[in-house]
Coordinates of C-alpha atoms in Angstrom, one line a residue:
M1 CA -0.1 -0.4 -0.1
F2 CA 2.7 2.5 1.0
K3 CA 5.0 1.3 -1.9
G4 CA 6.3 4.1 -3.4
I5 CA 4.7 6.4 -1.9
F6 CA 7.2 8.9 -0.5
T7 CA 8.9 9.4 -4.0
N8 CA 8.6 12.8 -4.9
F9 CA 8.2 14.1 -1.5
K10 CA 8.4 17.5 -2.9
G11 CA 6.0 17.4 -5.7
N12 CA 3.2 15.6 -3.4
L13 CA 3.2 17.7 -0.8
F14 CA 3.0 21.2 -2.8
G15 CA 0.2 19.4 -5.6
G16 CA -1.1 18.1 -2.1
I17 CA -1.5 21.4 -0.2
T18 CA -2.7 23.6 -4.4
A19 CA -5.4 21.1 -4.4
G20 CA -6.4 21.3 -0.3
I21 CA -6.8 25.6 -1.2
V22 CA -8.6 25.0 -3.9
A23 CA -11.1 22.0 -2.1
L24 CA -11.8 24.8 0.8
P25 CA -14.2 27.3 -0.9
L26 CA -16.1 24.1 -2.4
A27 CA -17.0 21.7 0.5
L28 CA -17.9 24.9 2.9
A29 CA -20.2 25.6 -0.6
F30 CA -21.0 22.0 -1.1
G31 CA -21.8 21.6 2.4
V32 CA -24.6 24.5 2.4
Q33 CA -26.0 23.4 -0.3
S34 CA -26.6 19.8 1.0
G35 CA -28.4 21.7 3.8
L36 CA -26.4 20.0 6.4
G37 CA -24.4 22.8 7.0
P38 CA -20.7 24.1 5.9
A39 CA -19.5 21.7 8.5
A40 CA -20.6 18.6 6.7
G41 CA -18.8 20.1 3.6
L42 CA -15.4 20.0 5.1
Y43 CA -16.1 16.9 7.5
G44 CA -16.5 14.9 3.9
A45 CA -13.3 16.3 2.0
I46 CA -11.2 15.7 4.5
M47 CA -12.2 12.0 5.2
I48 CA -13.0 11.1 1.8
C49 CA -9.7 13.0 0.7
F50 CA -7.7 11.0 2.8
F51 CA -9.0 8.2 2.8
A52 CA -10.0 7.3 -0.4
S53 CA -6.0 8.5 -1.3
L54 CA -5.3 6.2 1.1
F55 CA -7.0 3.1 -0.3
G56 CA -7.9 3.6 -3.7
G57 CA -6.7 3.0 -7.2
T58 CA -5.5 6.3 -8.4
N59 CA -2.4 7.6 -7.0
T60 CA -2.5 11.3 -8.0
Q61 CA -6.5 11.5 -7.2
I62 CA -8.4 13.9 -5.3
S63 CA -11.4 12.8 -3.7
G64 CA -14.4 15.1 -1.4
P65 CA -18.0 16.4 -2.3
T66 CA -18.7 17.2 -5.8
A67 CA -21.8 18.8 -7.6
P68 CA -23.4 15.7 -8.7
M69 CA -23.3 13.9 -5.3
T70 CA -24.1 17.0 -3.5
A71 CA -27.2 17.4 -5.5
V72 CA -28.5 14.3 -5.1
S73 CA -27.3 14.1 -1.4
M74 CA -29.6 17.2 -0.9
I75 CA -32.4 15.2 -2.4
V76 CA -32.9 12.5 0.5
I77 CA -31.1 15.2 2.9
A78 CA -34.5 17.0 2.0
G79 CA -36.9 13.8 1.8
I80 CA -35.4 12.2 5.6
I81 CA -36.1 16.1 7.4
T82 CA -39.6 15.9 5.8
A83 CA -40.2 12.8 7.0
N84 CA -38.5 13.6 10.4
N85 CA -41.1 16.3 11.2
G86 CA -38.8 19.0 10.2
S87 CA -36.1 18.8 12.5
V88 CA -32.5 18.1 11.2
E89 CA -31.3 16.8 14.9
Q90 CA -33.6 14.4 14.6
A91 CA -33.0 13.4 10.9
L92 CA -29.5 13.6 11.0
P93 CA -29.0 9.8 12.4
Y94 CA -30.9 8.2 9.5
I95 CA -29.5 10.5 6.7
L96 CA -25.7 9.6 8.2
L97 CA -26.5 5.7 7.5
V98 CA -27.4 6.5 4.5
F99 CA -25.2 8.1 3.6
L100 CA -22.8 5.1 5.6
L101 CA -25.2 2.7 2.9
A102 CA -23.8 4.4 -0.3
G103 CA -20.2 3.5 1.2
L104 CA -21.0 0.5 1.9
F105 CA -22.5 -0.4 -1.4
Q106 CA -19.4 1.1 -3.3
V107 CA -16.6 -0.9 -0.9
V108 CA -19.4 -4.1 -2.6
M109 CA -19.1 -3.3 -5.4
G110 CA -15.4 -2.7 -5.5
V111 CA -14.5 -6.2 -4.4
V112 CA -17.1 -8.3 -6.8
G113 CA -15.2 -6.3 -10.0
I114 CA -18.2 -4.0 -10.5
G115 CA -15.6 -1.4 -11.5
K116 CA -14.7 -2.2 -15.3
Y117 CA -18.8 -2.3 -15.5
I118 CA -19.1 1.4 -15.1
R119 CA -17.8 2.4 -19.0
Y120 CA -21.8 1.1 -19.6
I121 CA -23.2 4.5 -18.9
P122 CA -24.5 6.3 -22.2
Y123 CA -23.0 9.4 -23.1
P124 CA -26.4 11.0 -23.8
V125 CA -27.5 10.0 -19.9
V126 CA -24.1 11.2 -18.0
S127 CA -24.7 14.7 -20.5
G128 CA -28.9 15.6 -19.6
F129 CA -27.2 14.2 -16.2
M130 CA -24.4 17.0 -16.2
T131 CA -26.7 19.0 -17.4
A132 CA -29.3 18.9 -15.0
I133 CA -27.1 19.3 -12.4
G134 CA -26.1 22.4 -13.3
V135 CA -29.7 23.6 -14.0
I136 CA -30.3 22.3 -10.3
I137 CA -27.5 24.4 -8.9
L138 CA -28.1 27.8 -10.5
V139 CA -32.0 27.8 -10.0
T140 CA -31.8 26.8 -5.8
Q141 CA -28.7 29.6 -5.9
V142 CA -30.5 31.9 -7.3
L143 CA -32.8 32.6 -3.9
P144 CA -29.7 33.1 -1.7
M145 CA -27.6 35.0 -4.1
L146 CA -30.8 37.7 -3.8
G147 CA -30.6 36.9 -0.3
Y148 CA -34.2 35.4 0.0
Y149 CA -34.6 32.5 2.8
A150 CA -38.1 31.7 3.3
E151 CA -37.5 31.1 7.7
D152 CA -37.5 35.0 7.6
D153 CA -40.3 35.7 5.5
T154 CA -42.4 36.4 8.5
A155 CA -45.5 37.0 6.0
Y156 CA -45.2 34.0 3.9
I157 CA -44.9 32.1 7.0
N158 CA -48.3 33.4 8.2
E159 CA -50.1 31.4 5.1
F160 CA -48.6 28.4 6.3
K161 CA -50.2 28.8 9.9
P162 CA -53.3 27.2 9.5
Q163 CA -52.1 24.5 7.7
A164 CA -49.2 24.1 10.2
E165 CA -52.3 23.7 13.4
E166 CA -53.9 20.8 11.4
V167 CA -50.6 19.3 11.0
L168 CA -50.2 19.6 14.4
L169 CA -53.2 18.8 15.2
D170 CA -53.5 15.7 12.8
K171 CA -50.3 14.2 14.8
I172 CA -52.5 14.6 18.1
L173 CA -55.3 12.5 16.9
K174 CA -52.8 10.0 15.4
D175 CA -50.8 9.6 18.7
E176 CA -54.6 9.4 20.7
A177 CA -56.2 6.9 18.3
G178 CA -53.5 4.8 18.3
E179 CA -54.1 4.7 22.5
G180 CA -57.5 3.6 21.3
I181 CA -59.1 6.8 22.3
L182 CA -62.0 8.0 20.3
V183 CA -60.9 11.7 19.5
L184 CA -64.3 13.8 18.0
E185 CA -63.9 16.8 15.5
D186 CA -65.6 18.9 18.2
F187 CA -62.6 18.4 21.6
K188 CA -60.4 20.6 18.9
E189 CA -59.5 23.6 21.2
T190 CA -59.9 21.0 24.5
I191 CA -56.9 18.8 22.8
I192 CA -54.6 21.7 21.8
R193 CA -54.3 22.9 25.4
A194 CA -54.3 19.5 26.5
E195 CA -50.9 18.4 24.4
G196 CA -49.3 22.0 25.1
I197 CA -49.9 23.1 21.1
N198 CA -49.0 26.8 21.6
E199 CA -48.1 29.7 19.4
A200 CA -44.5 29.1 19.0
E201 CA -44.9 25.6 18.2
I202 CA -47.4 26.5 15.4
N203 CA -44.4 29.1 14.2
K204 CA -42.1 26.3 13.6
E205 CA -44.1 24.3 12.2
A206 CA -44.5 27.0 9.7
T207 CA -41.4 27.5 9.0
T208 CA -40.5 24.3 8.4
L209 CA -43.3 23.9 5.8
A210 CA -42.2 27.2 4.0
Q211 CA -38.3 25.6 4.1
S212 CA -39.9 22.8 2.0
E213 CA -42.3 24.9 0.0
S214 CA -39.4 27.2 -1.2
S215 CA -36.7 24.1 -1.5
G216 CA -35.7 22.7 -4.8
V217 CA -36.5 23.8 -8.2
L218 CA -40.3 24.0 -8.2
G219 CA -39.5 25.3 -5.1
A220 CA -37.1 28.0 -6.0
I221 CA -38.9 29.2 -8.9
K222 CA -42.1 29.8 -7.2
S223 CA -40.2 32.2 -4.6
L224 CA -38.4 33.8 -7.2
P225 CA -41.4 36.7 -7.2
R226 CA -41.3 36.8 -3.2
A227 CA -37.6 37.3 -3.5
I228 CA -37.7 39.3 -6.6
S229 CA -40.1 42.1 -4.6
S230 CA -37.5 41.6 -1.1
I231 CA -34.4 41.5 -2.9
S232 CA -31.4 42.2 0.0
W233 CA -28.9 44.3 -2.9
L234 CA -26.0 44.4 -0.5
E235 CA -26.5 40.2 -0.3
F236 CA -27.1 40.3 -4.4
A237 CA -23.7 42.5 -4.7
L238 CA -21.6 39.7 -2.6
A239 CA -22.5 37.0 -4.8
A240 CA -22.0 39.4 -7.8
L241 CA -18.9 40.6 -7.2
T242 CA -17.9 37.5 -5.7
I243 CA -18.8 35.6 -9.6
F244 CA -17.1 38.9 -10.9
I245 CA -13.6 38.1 -9.6
I246 CA -13.7 34.3 -10.3
Y247 CA -14.0 34.7 -13.3
G248 CA -11.6 37.8 -14.0
F249 CA -9.0 36.9 -11.8
K250 CA -8.2 33.7 -13.9
R251 CA -7.6 36.5 -17.1
I252 CA -4.7 37.7 -14.9
T253 CA -3.4 34.5 -13.5
T254 CA -4.0 30.8 -13.3
A255 CA -1.2 30.5 -10.6
V256 CA -3.4 31.0 -7.8
P257 CA -6.9 29.5 -7.6
S258 CA -9.4 32.3 -8.4
T259 CA -12.1 31.1 -6.5
L260 CA -9.9 30.8 -2.9
V261 CA -9.5 34.8 -4.2
A262 CA -12.7 35.5 -4.7
L263 CA -13.4 33.8 -1.2
L264 CA -10.8 35.7 0.7
V265 CA -10.9 38.9 -0.8
V266 CA -15.1 39.6 -0.8
S267 CA -15.2 37.8 2.7
A268 CA -12.6 39.7 4.0
G269 CA -13.8 43.0 2.4
A270 CA -17.5 42.4 4.0
Y271 CA -16.6 41.7 7.8
F272 CA -13.9 44.7 8.0
L273 CA -16.0 47.0 6.2
N274 CA -18.7 45.7 8.8
L275 CA -21.8 45.0 6.6
D276 CA -24.5 43.9 7.9
Y277 CA -24.2 40.7 5.7
R278 CA -25.7 36.9 6.3
P279 CA -22.4 34.9 7.1
I280 CA -22.6 30.9 7.0
E281 CA -24.2 28.6 10.2
Q282 CA -21.6 28.3 13.1
I283 CA -18.7 26.1 11.9
P284 CA -17.8 23.6 15.2
G285 CA -14.6 24.3 16.4
G286 CA -12.1 21.2 17.5
F287 CA -11.9 17.8 15.7
P288 CA -14.1 15.7 14.1
M289 CA -16.2 13.2 16.0
P290 CA -17.9 10.3 15.3
N291 CA -21.6 10.5 14.9
L292 CA -23.3 7.3 17.1
D293 CA -26.2 8.2 17.2
M294 CA -26.8 6.6 13.6
F295 CA -26.0 3.3 15.0
A296 CA -28.4 3.5 18.4
S297 CA -31.3 4.4 17.0
F298 CA -31.1 2.7 14.0
S299 CA -34.1 1.5 12.2
F300 CA -34.8 -0.5 9.0
G301 CA -38.6 0.8 8.5
K302 CA -36.3 4.8 8.4
I303 CA -33.7 4.2 6.0
S304 CA -35.4 1.4 3.9
P305 CA -37.5 4.1 1.7
Y306 CA -33.8 5.3 1.1
V307 CA -32.2 2.2 -0.1
F308 CA -32.3 2.6 -3.6
S309 CA -31.1 6.7 -3.0
A310 CA -28.2 5.2 -1.6
L311 CA -26.9 3.0 -4.3
T312 CA -27.9 5.4 -6.8
L313 CA -25.6 7.6 -4.5
A314 CA -22.8 4.6 -4.9
F315 CA -23.0 4.4 -9.1
L316 CA -23.3 7.8 -9.0
G317 CA -19.9 8.4 -6.8
A318 CA -18.5 5.7 -9.0
I319 CA -19.3 7.2 -11.9
D320 CA -17.5 10.6 -11.2
S321 CA -14.8 9.0 -9.6
L322 CA -13.6 6.3 -12.4
L323 CA -14.1 9.2 -15.3
T324 CA -11.8 11.5 -12.9
S325 CA -9.0 8.3 -12.5
V326 CA -9.5 8.3 -17.2
V327 CA -8.6 12.7 -16.7
A328 CA -5.6 11.2 -14.6
D329 CA -4.4 8.8 -17.0
N330 CA -4.1 10.7 -20.1
M331 CA -2.3 13.3 -17.9
T332 CA 0.7 11.4 -16.7
K333 CA -0.3 8.3 -18.9
T334 CA -0.7 5.7 -16.0
K335 CA -3.1 3.0 -15.5
H336 CA -5.9 3.1 -12.8
K337 CA -7.6 0.1 -11.3
P338 CA -11.1 0.7 -11.3
N339 CA -11.5 -1.8 -8.6
K340 CA -9.1 -1.0 -5.5
E341 CA -10.6 2.9 -6.4
L342 CA -14.1 1.8 -5.5
V343 CA -13.0 0.5 -2.5
G344 CA -11.3 3.1 -1.4
Q345 CA -14.4 5.9 -2.4
G346 CA -16.7 3.2 -0.3
I347 CA -14.2 3.5 2.5
G348 CA -13.5 7.1 1.9
N349 CA -17.2 7.9 2.0
S350 CA -17.9 5.2 4.6
V351 CA -15.9 7.2 7.4
A352 CA -17.1 10.4 5.7
A353 CA -20.7 9.6 6.9
I354 CA -19.7 8.5 10.4
F355 CA -18.2 11.8 11.2
G356 CA -21.0 13.7 9.9
G357 CA -19.7 14.6 6.5
I358 CA -21.5 14.3 3.3
P359 CA -20.4 11.8 0.8
G360 CA -18.1 12.5 -2.1
A361 CA -16.0 11.5 -5.4
G362 CA -13.2 11.8 -7.5
A363 CA -13.0 14.9 -8.6
T364 CA -11.9 16.0 -11.4
I365 CA -10.4 19.8 -11.8
R366 CA -8.8 19.4 -7.5
T367 CA -7.3 16.1 -9.1
V368 CA -5.9 18.1 -12.4
V369 CA -4.4 20.8 -9.7
N370 CA -2.9 18.4 -7.9
I371 CA -0.7 16.7 -10.8
K372 CA -0.4 20.1 -12.5
S373 CA 1.3 21.4 -9.2
G374 CA 3.3 18.1 -8.4
G375 CA 1.6 15.9 -7.4
T376 CA 2.4 12.2 -8.6
T377 CA 1.3 9.3 -5.4
R378 CA -0.9 9.6 -3.1
L379 CA 0.1 11.0 -0.4
S380 CA -0.8 14.2 -2.3
G381 CA -4.1 13.6 -2.0
M382 CA -4.0 12.6 1.9
V383 CA -1.7 16.2 2.4
A384 CA -5.2 18.1 1.0
A385 CA -6.6 16.5 4.0
I386 CA -4.4 17.2 6.8
L387 CA -3.9 20.6 5.3
L388 CA -8.3 21.2 5.5
L389 CA -8.2 19.5 8.9
V390 CA -5.3 22.2 10.1
I391 CA -7.8 25.1 8.5
L392 CA -11.2 23.4 10.6
L393 CA -9.1 23.4 14.1
A394 CA -7.3 27.0 13.1
L395 CA -9.3 29.0 11.7
G396 CA -13.0 27.5 12.4
P397 CA -14.1 30.7 13.9
V398 CA -12.9 33.0 11.4
A399 CA -14.8 30.7 8.4
S400 CA -18.1 31.0 10.4
Q401 CA -17.8 34.9 9.0
I402 CA -17.9 34.0 5.6
P403 CA -21.0 35.4 3.7
A404 CA -23.7 33.0 2.6
A405 CA -24.4 34.8 -0.7
V406 CA -20.8 34.1 -1.5
L407 CA -20.9 30.8 -1.5
A408 CA -23.9 30.8 -3.3
G409 CA -21.6 33.2 -6.0
I410 CA -19.5 30.2 -5.7
L411 CA -21.8 27.8 -6.5
I412 CA -23.4 29.0 -9.1
T413 CA -19.9 29.3 -11.2
V414 CA -19.9 25.4 -9.9
G415 CA -23.1 24.9 -11.9
I416 CA -22.1 27.4 -14.9
G417 CA -19.0 24.8 -15.1
V418 CA -20.6 21.9 -14.5
M419 CA -22.8 21.5 -17.4
D420 CA -21.9 19.5 -20.5
Y421 CA -21.6 22.2 -23.3
K422 CA -19.9 19.6 -25.4
G423 CA -23.1 17.8 -25.5
L424 CA -25.3 20.7 -25.7
K425 CA -23.6 21.6 -28.8
A426 CA -24.1 18.6 -30.7
I427 CA -27.4 18.6 -30.4
P428 CA -28.2 19.4 -33.7
K429 CA -25.9 17.5 -35.4
M430 CA -27.1 14.1 -32.7
Q431 CA -29.5 11.4 -33.8
K432 CA -33.1 11.2 -32.7
S433 CA -33.0 8.7 -30.3
E434 CA -29.9 10.2 -28.4
I435 CA -31.4 13.5 -27.8
A436 CA -34.4 11.9 -27.1
V437 CA -32.4 10.3 -23.5
M438 CA -30.7 13.2 -23.0
M439 CA -33.6 15.3 -23.0
V440 CA -35.1 12.8 -20.7
V441 CA -32.6 12.8 -18.8
L442 CA -32.6 16.3 -18.3
V443 CA -36.0 17.5 -17.7
L444 CA -36.7 14.3 -15.2
S445 CA -33.7 15.3 -13.9
V446 CA -34.4 19.1 -13.3
F447 CA -38.3 18.8 -12.3
W448 CA -38.9 15.4 -11.3
N449 CA -35.9 13.3 -9.4
L450 CA -32.5 12.9 -10.1
V451 CA -32.2 9.1 -9.0
Y452 CA -34.9 7.9 -11.2
A453 CA -34.2 10.1 -14.3
V454 CA -30.9 8.3 -14.2
G455 CA -32.7 4.7 -14.4
I456 CA -35.4 5.5 -16.4
G457 CA -32.9 7.1 -19.1
L458 CA -30.4 3.4 -19.0
I459 CA -33.5 2.1 -19.6
L460 CA -34.4 4.1 -22.8
A461 CA -30.6 4.1 -24.3
S462 CA -31.0 -0.4 -23.4
V463 CA -33.8 -0.6 -25.1
I464 CA -33.1 2.1 -28.0
F465 CA -29.9 0.4 -28.3
M466 CA -31.0 -3.1 -28.7
K467 CA -33.5 -2.2 -31.4
K468 CA -31.3 -0.8 -33.5
M469 CA -28.5 -3.8 -32.9
G470 CA -31.5 -5.5 -33.9
D471 CA -32.4 -4.0 -36.9
L472 CA -28.5 -3.4 -38.6
T473 CA -28.2 -7.8 -37.9
A474 CA -31.3 -8.5 -39.4
D475 CA -30.1 -6.5 -42.3
Q476 CA -27.0 -7.7 -42.3
S477 CA -28.2 -11.5 -42.2
K478 CA -29.5 -10.5 -45.4
V479 CA -27.1 -8.9 -47.8
V480 CA -23.9 -9.6 -46.3
P481 CA -21.8 -13.0 -46.8
L482 CA -20.0 -14.1 -43.7
D483 CA -16.4 -13.0 -43.9
N484 CA -13.8 -15.4 -42.5
A485 CA -11.2 -12.9 -40.6
D486 CA -9.5 -14.4 -37.7
E487 CA -11.2 -14.1 -34.4
L488 CA -7.8 -13.8 -32.5
A489 CA -7.2 -10.3 -34.4
L490 CA -4.5 -11.6 -37.1
P491 CA -3.9 -10.2 -40.0
W492 CA -7.4 -11.0 -43.0
K493 CA -6.9 -12.6 -45.7
D494 CA -7.0 -9.4 -48.2
E495 CA -3.7 -8.3 -46.0
V496 CA -1.5 -11.2 -47.1
E497 CA 0.1 -8.9 -50.1
F498 CA 1.4 -6.1 -47.8
P499 CA 4.5 -4.6 -48.3
N500 CA 6.4 -6.3 -45.4
K501 CA 8.9 -3.3 -45.7
F502 CA 6.5 -1.1 -44.3
R503 CA 5.6 -2.7 -41.1
E504 CA 7.3 -0.9 -38.9
E505 CA 5.9 2.9 -40.2
V506 CA 2.2 1.3 -40.7
F507 CA -0.2 0.0 -38.2
I508 CA -3.2 -2.0 -38.7
K509 CA -5.8 -1.4 -36.7
R510 CA -9.1 -4.2 -37.8
L511 CA -12.7 -2.8 -35.8
E512 CA -15.6 -4.9 -35.5
G513 CA -18.8 -5.2 -34.7
P514 CA -20.3 -1.4 -33.6
L515 CA -18.4 1.6 -31.6
F516 CA -20.6 2.0 -29.4
F517 CA -20.5 3.4 -25.9
G518 CA -19.5 -0.5 -23.8
Y519 CA -16.6 -0.7 -26.0
T520 CA -15.5 3.3 -26.5
S521 CA -13.1 2.5 -22.9
D522 CA -11.0 -0.8 -24.4
F523 CA -11.1 1.5 -27.8
Q524 CA -9.6 4.6 -26.1
L525 CA -6.3 2.3 -25.8
L526 CA -6.1 2.4 -29.4
S527 CA -3.1 4.7 -29.3
E528 CA -1.1 2.8 -26.7
Q529 CA -1.2 -0.1 -28.5
I530 CA 0.6 2.3 -31.9
P531 CA 4.2 1.3 -31.8
N532 CA 6.8 5.1 -31.9
T533 CA 7.8 4.0 -35.3
A534 CA 4.4 4.4 -36.8
K535 CA 3.4 7.3 -39.0
H536 CA 0.6 5.9 -40.3
V537 CA -2.7 3.9 -38.9
V538 CA -5.2 2.0 -41.2
I539 CA -8.0 2.1 -39.3
R540 CA -10.7 -0.7 -40.7
M541 CA -13.5 0.1 -40.7
G542 CA -15.7 -2.3 -43.2
K543 CA -17.0 -3.8 -40.1
V544 CA -18.5 -1.4 -37.9
P545 CA -21.8 -0.4 -39.2
Y546 CA -23.1 1.2 -36.4
M547 CA -21.7 4.1 -34.1
D548 CA -23.2 5.7 -31.5
Q549 CA -22.2 9.4 -29.6
S550 CA -20.3 8.3 -27.7
G551 CA -18.0 6.0 -29.7
L552 CA -17.9 9.0 -31.7
Y553 CA -16.4 11.1 -29.7
A554 CA -14.1 8.1 -28.9
M555 CA -13.2 8.0 -32.2
E556 CA -12.1 11.8 -31.5
E557 CA -10.2 11.5 -28.8
V558 CA -8.3 8.9 -30.6
L559 CA -7.8 11.0 -33.8
L560 CA -6.5 14.3 -31.9
E561 CA -4.4 12.1 -30.1
L562 CA -2.9 10.6 -33.1
R563 CA -2.7 14.2 -34.8
R564 CA -0.4 15.7 -31.5
R565 CA 1.9 12.4 -32.4
K566 CA 2.2 13.3 -36.2
V567 CA 0.8 10.2 -37.1
K568 CA -1.7 10.4 -40.3
I569 CA -5.0 8.5 -39.8
I570 CA -6.4 6.6 -43.1
F571 CA -10.0 4.8 -42.6
E572 CA -10.8 1.8 -45.1
Q573 CA -14.1 0.7 -46.2
L574 CA -16.1 3.0 -43.8
Q575 CA -19.9 2.7 -43.9
M576 CA -22.4 5.3 -44.2
Q577 CA -23.7 5.9 -40.2
P578 CA -20.0 6.2 -38.4
R579 CA -19.0 8.4 -41.8
I580 CA -22.3 10.6 -41.3
L581 CA -21.8 11.2 -38.0
M582 CA -18.3 11.9 -38.3
E583 CA -19.1 14.3 -41.0
K584 CA -21.0 16.6 -38.5
I585 CA -18.3 17.4 -36.3
D586 CA -16.2 17.3 -39.0
I587 CA -14.0 14.1 -38.3
I588 CA -13.9 14.1 -41.9
P589 CA -12.2 16.6 -43.3
D590 CA -10.2 17.5 -40.5
L591 CA -8.9 14.9 -39.0
V592 CA -9.0 12.5 -41.6
P593 CA -9.3 14.5 -45.5
E594 CA -10.9 12.5 -47.8
E595 CA -8.2 11.6 -49.8
R596 CA -7.7 9.3 -46.7
I597 CA -10.3 7.1 -47.0
F598 CA -10.8 4.3 -48.8
D599 CA -13.0 1.4 -51.2
N600 CA -10.9 -1.5 -50.2
F601 CA -8.2 -2.9 -48.9
K602 CA -6.3 -2.9 -52.2
E603 CA -6.5 0.7 -52.6
T604 CA -4.9 1.9 -49.2
I605 CA -1.8 -0.4 -50.3
I606 CA -1.2 1.9 -53.2
Y607 CA -1.8 5.0 -51.1
I608 CA 1.0 3.3 -49.0
K609 CA 3.4 2.8 -51.8
N610 CA 3.0 6.0 -53.3
N611 CA 3.1 7.4 -50.1
V612 CA 5.1 6.3 -47.2
E613 CA 7.7 4.5 -49.7
D614 CA 8.9 8.4 -50.4
E615 CA 9.2 9.3 -46.3
V616 CA 11.1 6.2 -46.2

């Protein structure tokens, strides 16, 4: 486990410190967005970053709360709080139990080897989900940016007082009925007095109902007129200034994280100018302590409705982490261990839950910052976690003075950044079926339920894919004779005449079957298979009848890497459907010009003889 961990100590130290600095404002912001407060975000960042680095399978990965994980966690938290009379304290043990269960699910996934199957998530599902996350963050942060909080709106709370009184009365009726006492409608007043329901309790219940009504995307949209009419220009200015600095400072330098600069500058300015702003919730001082109430008050009936949500968190964290691992592999030219990474992430999330932290995953931006700053081993992630712990212990009371509007501004930039613009721009060029999958996931995630939206998207994508494969198989079985190409990837029969003197300069890649989302990760290894002596790559496409959007982007990435290495690409027997897709995003002719696309291998050999021979 610790083999080579202390090599490049200086680089790992600097990489970890830099990544920890980047993680600080995001951890606080994600904690606030989740509904559990900034401390929960910080606790999650510390525990996940340390233990996922220690036990994970990607040496340079920095983990912690991320936008997708926080968005799903927010829904889980809101649901459990509502089911527990609106009390965070009462709901907290069950919330943390769900998070613990998600972490344990991830450990099991890694142990049984599920990591290698994560690649079967189609691109339109991922794209729709990521864009939905961005939209959810943007919409839900509009209210705090405007300085509007339902719990402070007395007029709005008063509207819920009749309903609050009915809710409290219903609870009493249920309690009395449970004891076998028949309660008549005429005795309402008597019951209220007997049970001690007073104005304070009604106000508390009405406040809970108002907060619930204004939460989420639909709640934020409903509350927007109230927020605009009672806008706090100070809070709006602080949030707007934060956004301006985050985007503006990047134009000056990227050596210092602009998010941290915005956090420090705006918070310090607001504090020292003695502005009347709303601070974030108090961050407890001292070392995080385990929350053992979750085990003392365990009730399977309380968390059983959220088992599927825990499983969704586990899968989402797995996808998020392994995608980041691929990014780290591309930057460091290494190979991560997917199943070991899932075990590490699961341990990190489990420990975070025990200490009251929100769940997380591998964070792409923080990982990239770590690598660019010199991090090469898992020590860098552990250093980042230790730095966050030191900040918590030394500066907890100071961090509690950060304006809530500043974190709203930070989250708005996160929401803008997390959306999949590549997928959105490609909509006019995508197949209608893939557009449908993306939009279904996007709309259902934003306006209904993130968890169910992904499940529906996967089912829809699978059904569409199976239909396409069935149609293609049926068509080919009628008109295309079987080829006796070798199944062991040996040269095909028409390659016998290929000149031996070109073997080192020309690499031949034979593709068989559709290039779709389940095959993209294997195909992306193509650039690693090509020897350094190769100057041309022939990609034989005669047996690729279909390519989906995931396969299209995988092809684009491989071709861009080959072009970077100054390797010329040749397509042979390119079929109509893949060709149309590649023309739509300009792979043809930008990466593969028409003069290097041939109908058969004989023409390819002629081209190679005329061109490679001159180069040799």
